[in-house]
Short mmCIF file of C-alpha atoms in Angstrom, two decimals:
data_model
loop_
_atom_site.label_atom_id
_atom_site.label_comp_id
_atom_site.label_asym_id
_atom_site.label_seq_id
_atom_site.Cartn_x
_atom_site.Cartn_y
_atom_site.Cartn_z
CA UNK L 1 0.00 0.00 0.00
CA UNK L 2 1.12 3.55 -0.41
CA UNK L 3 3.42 4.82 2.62
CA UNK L 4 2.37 8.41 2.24
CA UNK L 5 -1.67 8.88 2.38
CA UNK L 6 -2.54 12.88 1.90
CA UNK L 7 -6.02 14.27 2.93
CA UNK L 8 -8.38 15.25 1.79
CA UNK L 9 -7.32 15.26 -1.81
CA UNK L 10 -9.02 18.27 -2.69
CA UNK L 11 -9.93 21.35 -1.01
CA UNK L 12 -12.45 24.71 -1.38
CA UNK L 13 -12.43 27.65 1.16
CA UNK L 14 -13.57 30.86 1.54
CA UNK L 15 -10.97 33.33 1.68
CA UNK L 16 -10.05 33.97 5.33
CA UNK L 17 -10.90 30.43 6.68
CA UNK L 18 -8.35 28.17 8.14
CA UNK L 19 -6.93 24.64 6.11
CA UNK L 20 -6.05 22.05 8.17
CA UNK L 21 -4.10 19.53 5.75
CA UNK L 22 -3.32 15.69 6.36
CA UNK L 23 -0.42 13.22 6.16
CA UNK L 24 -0.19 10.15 7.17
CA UNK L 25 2.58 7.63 6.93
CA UNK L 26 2.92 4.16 7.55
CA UNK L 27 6.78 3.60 7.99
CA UNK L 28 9.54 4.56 9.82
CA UNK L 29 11.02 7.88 8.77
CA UNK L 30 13.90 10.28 9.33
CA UNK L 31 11.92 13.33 8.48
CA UNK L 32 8.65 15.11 6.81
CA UNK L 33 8.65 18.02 4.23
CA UNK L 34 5.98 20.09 2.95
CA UNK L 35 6.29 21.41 -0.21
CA UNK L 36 4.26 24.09 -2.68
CA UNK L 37 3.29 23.03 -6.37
CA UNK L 38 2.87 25.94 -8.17
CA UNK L 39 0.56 25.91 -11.25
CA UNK L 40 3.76 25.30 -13.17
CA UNK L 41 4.77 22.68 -11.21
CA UNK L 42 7.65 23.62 -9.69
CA UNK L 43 7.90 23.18 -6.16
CA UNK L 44 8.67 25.36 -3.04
CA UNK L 45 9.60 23.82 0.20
CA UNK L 46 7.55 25.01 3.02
CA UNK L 47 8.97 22.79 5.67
CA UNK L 48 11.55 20.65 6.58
CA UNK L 49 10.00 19.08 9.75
CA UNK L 50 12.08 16.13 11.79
CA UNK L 51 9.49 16.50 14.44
CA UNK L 52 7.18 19.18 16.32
CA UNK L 53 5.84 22.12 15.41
CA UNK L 54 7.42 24.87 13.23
CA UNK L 55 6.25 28.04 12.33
CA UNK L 56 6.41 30.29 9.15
CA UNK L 57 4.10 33.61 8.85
CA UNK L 58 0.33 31.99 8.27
CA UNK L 59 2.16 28.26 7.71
CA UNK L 60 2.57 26.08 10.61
CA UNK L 61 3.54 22.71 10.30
CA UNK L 62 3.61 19.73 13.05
CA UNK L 63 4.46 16.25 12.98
CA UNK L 64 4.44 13.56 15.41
CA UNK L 65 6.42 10.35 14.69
CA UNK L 66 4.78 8.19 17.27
CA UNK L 67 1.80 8.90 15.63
CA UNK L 68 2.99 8.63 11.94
CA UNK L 69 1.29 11.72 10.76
CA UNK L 70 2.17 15.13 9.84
CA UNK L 71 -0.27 18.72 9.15
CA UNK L 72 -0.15 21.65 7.62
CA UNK L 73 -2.36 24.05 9.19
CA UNK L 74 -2.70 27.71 6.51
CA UNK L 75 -4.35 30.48 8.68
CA UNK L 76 -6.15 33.31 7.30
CA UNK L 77 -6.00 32.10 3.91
CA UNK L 78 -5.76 33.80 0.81
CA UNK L 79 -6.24 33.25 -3.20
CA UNK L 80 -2.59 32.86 -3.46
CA UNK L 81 -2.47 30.09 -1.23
CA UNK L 82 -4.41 28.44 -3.98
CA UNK L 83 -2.41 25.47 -5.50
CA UNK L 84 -1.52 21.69 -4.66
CA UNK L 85 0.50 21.13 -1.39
CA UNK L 86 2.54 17.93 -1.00
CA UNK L 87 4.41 15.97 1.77
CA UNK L 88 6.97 13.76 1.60
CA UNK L 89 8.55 11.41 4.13
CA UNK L 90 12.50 11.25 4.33
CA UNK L 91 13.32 7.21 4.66
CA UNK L 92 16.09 6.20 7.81
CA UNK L 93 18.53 5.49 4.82
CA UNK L 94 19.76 7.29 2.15
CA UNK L 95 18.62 10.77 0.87
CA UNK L 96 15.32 9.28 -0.53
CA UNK L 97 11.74 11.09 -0.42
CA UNK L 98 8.54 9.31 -0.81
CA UNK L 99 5.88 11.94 -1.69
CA UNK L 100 1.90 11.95 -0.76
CA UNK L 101 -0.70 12.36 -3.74
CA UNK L 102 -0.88 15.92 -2.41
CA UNK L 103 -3.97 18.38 -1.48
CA UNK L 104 -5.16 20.32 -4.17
CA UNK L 105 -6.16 23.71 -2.51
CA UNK L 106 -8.35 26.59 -3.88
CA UNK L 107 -9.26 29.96 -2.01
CA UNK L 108 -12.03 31.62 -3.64
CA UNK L 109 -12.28 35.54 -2.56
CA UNK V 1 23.34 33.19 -4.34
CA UNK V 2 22.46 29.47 -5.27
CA UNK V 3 20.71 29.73 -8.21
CA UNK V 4 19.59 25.93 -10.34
CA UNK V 5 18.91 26.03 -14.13
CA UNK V 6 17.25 23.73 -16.31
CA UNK V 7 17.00 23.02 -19.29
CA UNK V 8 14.83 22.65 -21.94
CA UNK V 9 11.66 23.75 -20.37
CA UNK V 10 9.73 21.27 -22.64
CA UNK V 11 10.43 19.31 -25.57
CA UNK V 12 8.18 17.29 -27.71
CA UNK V 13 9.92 13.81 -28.44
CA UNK V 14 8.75 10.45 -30.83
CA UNK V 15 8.80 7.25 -28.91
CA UNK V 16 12.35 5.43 -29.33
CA UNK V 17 14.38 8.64 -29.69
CA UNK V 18 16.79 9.62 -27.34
CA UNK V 19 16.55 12.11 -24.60
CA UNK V 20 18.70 14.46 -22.59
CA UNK V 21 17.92 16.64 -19.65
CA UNK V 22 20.03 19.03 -17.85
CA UNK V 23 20.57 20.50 -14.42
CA UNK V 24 22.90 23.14 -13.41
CA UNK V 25 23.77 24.27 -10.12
CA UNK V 26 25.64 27.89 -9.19
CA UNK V 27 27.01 29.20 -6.37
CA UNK V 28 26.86 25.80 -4.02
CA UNK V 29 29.56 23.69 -3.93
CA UNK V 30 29.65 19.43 -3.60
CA UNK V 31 25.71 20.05 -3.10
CA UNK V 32 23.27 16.85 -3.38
CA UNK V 33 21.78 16.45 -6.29
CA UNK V 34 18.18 14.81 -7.00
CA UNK V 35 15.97 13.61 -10.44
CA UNK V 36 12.29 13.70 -9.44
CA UNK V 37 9.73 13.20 -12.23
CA UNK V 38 5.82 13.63 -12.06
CA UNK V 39 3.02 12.27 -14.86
CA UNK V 40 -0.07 14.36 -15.46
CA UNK V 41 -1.78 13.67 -12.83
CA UNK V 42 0.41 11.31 -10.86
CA UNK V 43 2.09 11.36 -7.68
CA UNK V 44 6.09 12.85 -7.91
CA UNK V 45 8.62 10.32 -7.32
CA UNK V 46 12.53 10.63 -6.85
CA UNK V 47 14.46 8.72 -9.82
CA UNK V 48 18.06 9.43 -8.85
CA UNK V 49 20.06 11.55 -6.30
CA UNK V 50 24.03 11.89 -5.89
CA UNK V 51 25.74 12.85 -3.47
CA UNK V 52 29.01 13.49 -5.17
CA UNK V 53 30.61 13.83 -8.31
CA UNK V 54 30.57 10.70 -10.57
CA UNK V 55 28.03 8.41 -7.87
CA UNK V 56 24.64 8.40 -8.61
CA UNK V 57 21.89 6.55 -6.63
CA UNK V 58 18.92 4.94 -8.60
CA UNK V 59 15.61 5.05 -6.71
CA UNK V 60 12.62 4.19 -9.12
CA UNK V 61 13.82 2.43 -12.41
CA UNK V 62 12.11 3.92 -15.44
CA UNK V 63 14.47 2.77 -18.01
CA UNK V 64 16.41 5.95 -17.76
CA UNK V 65 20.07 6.54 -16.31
CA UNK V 66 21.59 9.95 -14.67
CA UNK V 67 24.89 11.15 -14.34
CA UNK V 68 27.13 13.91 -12.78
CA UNK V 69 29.72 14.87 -14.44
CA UNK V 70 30.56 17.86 -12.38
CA UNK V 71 30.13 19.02 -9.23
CA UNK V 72 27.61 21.74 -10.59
CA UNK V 73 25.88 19.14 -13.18
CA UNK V 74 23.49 16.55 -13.29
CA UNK V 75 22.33 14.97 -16.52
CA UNK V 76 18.87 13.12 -17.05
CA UNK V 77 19.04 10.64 -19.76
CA UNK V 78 17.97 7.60 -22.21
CA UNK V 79 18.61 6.28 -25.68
CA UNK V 80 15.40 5.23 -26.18
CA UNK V 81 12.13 6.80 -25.38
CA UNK V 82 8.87 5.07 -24.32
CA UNK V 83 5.52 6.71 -23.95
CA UNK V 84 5.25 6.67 -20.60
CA UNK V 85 8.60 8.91 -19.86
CA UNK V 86 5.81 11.39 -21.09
CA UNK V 87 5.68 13.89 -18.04
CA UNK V 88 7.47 16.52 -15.44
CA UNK V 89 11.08 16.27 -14.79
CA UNK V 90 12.23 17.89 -11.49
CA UNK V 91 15.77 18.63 -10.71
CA UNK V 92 16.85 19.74 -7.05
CA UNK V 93 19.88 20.19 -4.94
CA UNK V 94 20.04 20.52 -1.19
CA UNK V 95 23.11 20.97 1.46
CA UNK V 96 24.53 17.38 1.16
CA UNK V 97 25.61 14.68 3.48
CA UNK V 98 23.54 11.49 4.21
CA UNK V 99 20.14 12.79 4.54
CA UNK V 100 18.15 14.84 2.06
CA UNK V 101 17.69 18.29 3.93
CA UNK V 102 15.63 21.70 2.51
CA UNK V 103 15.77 21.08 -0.88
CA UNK V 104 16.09 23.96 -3.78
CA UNK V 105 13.80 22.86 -7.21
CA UNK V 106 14.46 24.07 -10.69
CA UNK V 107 11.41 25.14 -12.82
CA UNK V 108 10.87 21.56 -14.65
CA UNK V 109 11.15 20.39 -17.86
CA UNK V 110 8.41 18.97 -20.09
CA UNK V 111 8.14 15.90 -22.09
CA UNK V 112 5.65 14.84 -24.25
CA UNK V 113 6.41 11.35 -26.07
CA UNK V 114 4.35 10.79 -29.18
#
């Protein structure tokens, strides 16, 4: 099965509400990342998240290894936050990612 | 400042032709280096990473090889094409060592295979 399950795969808010975005694993890992697809498709990394909680202006990201899931919480959000976000679990060995399907996000104003 | 180039942004290629990609990094030296390719509408998956000039790491085998050159270079490649290389190919570098770290993405490159 896959390792890394995103939810919910798709996403509609009004501009101003909060997004509370999913990721659950189901191995053993070094670290999480979040990353930012833009309409492009290149990505920006938002996080780079061993454990805890880590903050960036309306971004705050928190994972919990025990529990084998990570979140992305987007505060206040805006139409530019519009776009697909993706985690991706760091294995114990070797610089390898394993990515999640990814949330597709839109912010209508 | 690091700045990571590639190149082209898209090409159009027949199935069985050869293909090239490029990736070059500025301003960071001995940095990781990563291949990470996406179909339309698929999930992204890493292909290759190196850690240092001349080693590369194969992670998902698509019937395509990498190689690094140089220190600042990493090359995507295959002789032959098949349809389903069709997609988005991501180059990225990050800090090095072991472990991947913050990673820094190009802009992508494009292939359609007809």
């Amino acid at each position: 099965g896959q390792q890394v399950q995103q939810s919910p795969a798709s996403l509609v808010l009004q501009e101003g509400e909060n997004a509370e975005l999913q990721c659950n694993f189901s191995t053993s890992l070094n670290s999480m990342q979040w990353f930012y697809q833009r309409p492009g498709g290149s990505l920006v990394s938002l996080f780079y998240n061993p454990s805890g909680t880590k903050h960036s202006g309306r971004l705050t990201s928190t994972t919990v290894i025990k529990e084998r899931r990570s979140s992305l919480h987007i505060s206040s959000s805006q139409t530019t936050d519009s776009g697909t976000y993706l985690c991706a679990l760091e294995h114990n060995a070797g610089a390898k990612l394993t990515f999640g399907g990814g949330t597709r996000l839109t912010v209508r104003p | 400042a690091q700045t990571i180039h590639q190149w082209p942004v898209a090409e159009i290629k027949a199935v069985g032709s050869p293909l090239s990609l490029g990736c070059t990094i500025k301003g960071k030296s001995s940095p990781n280096l990563y291949w990470y390719w996406q179909a339309t509408g698929g999930t992204l998956q890493q292909l290759f990473y190196s850690i240092t000039v001349g080693q590369v790491e194969s992670v998902v085998q698509l019937n395509l090889s990498a190689s690094r050159p140089k220190d600042d270079q990493f090359i995507l490649s295959t002789e032959k094409l098949l349809l389903s290389h069709s997609g988005f190919y991501l180059c990225a570098w990050s800090s090095g060592g072991t472990n991947t770290g913050q990673l820094y993405f190009g802009e992508g490159s494009k292939l359609t295979v007809l």
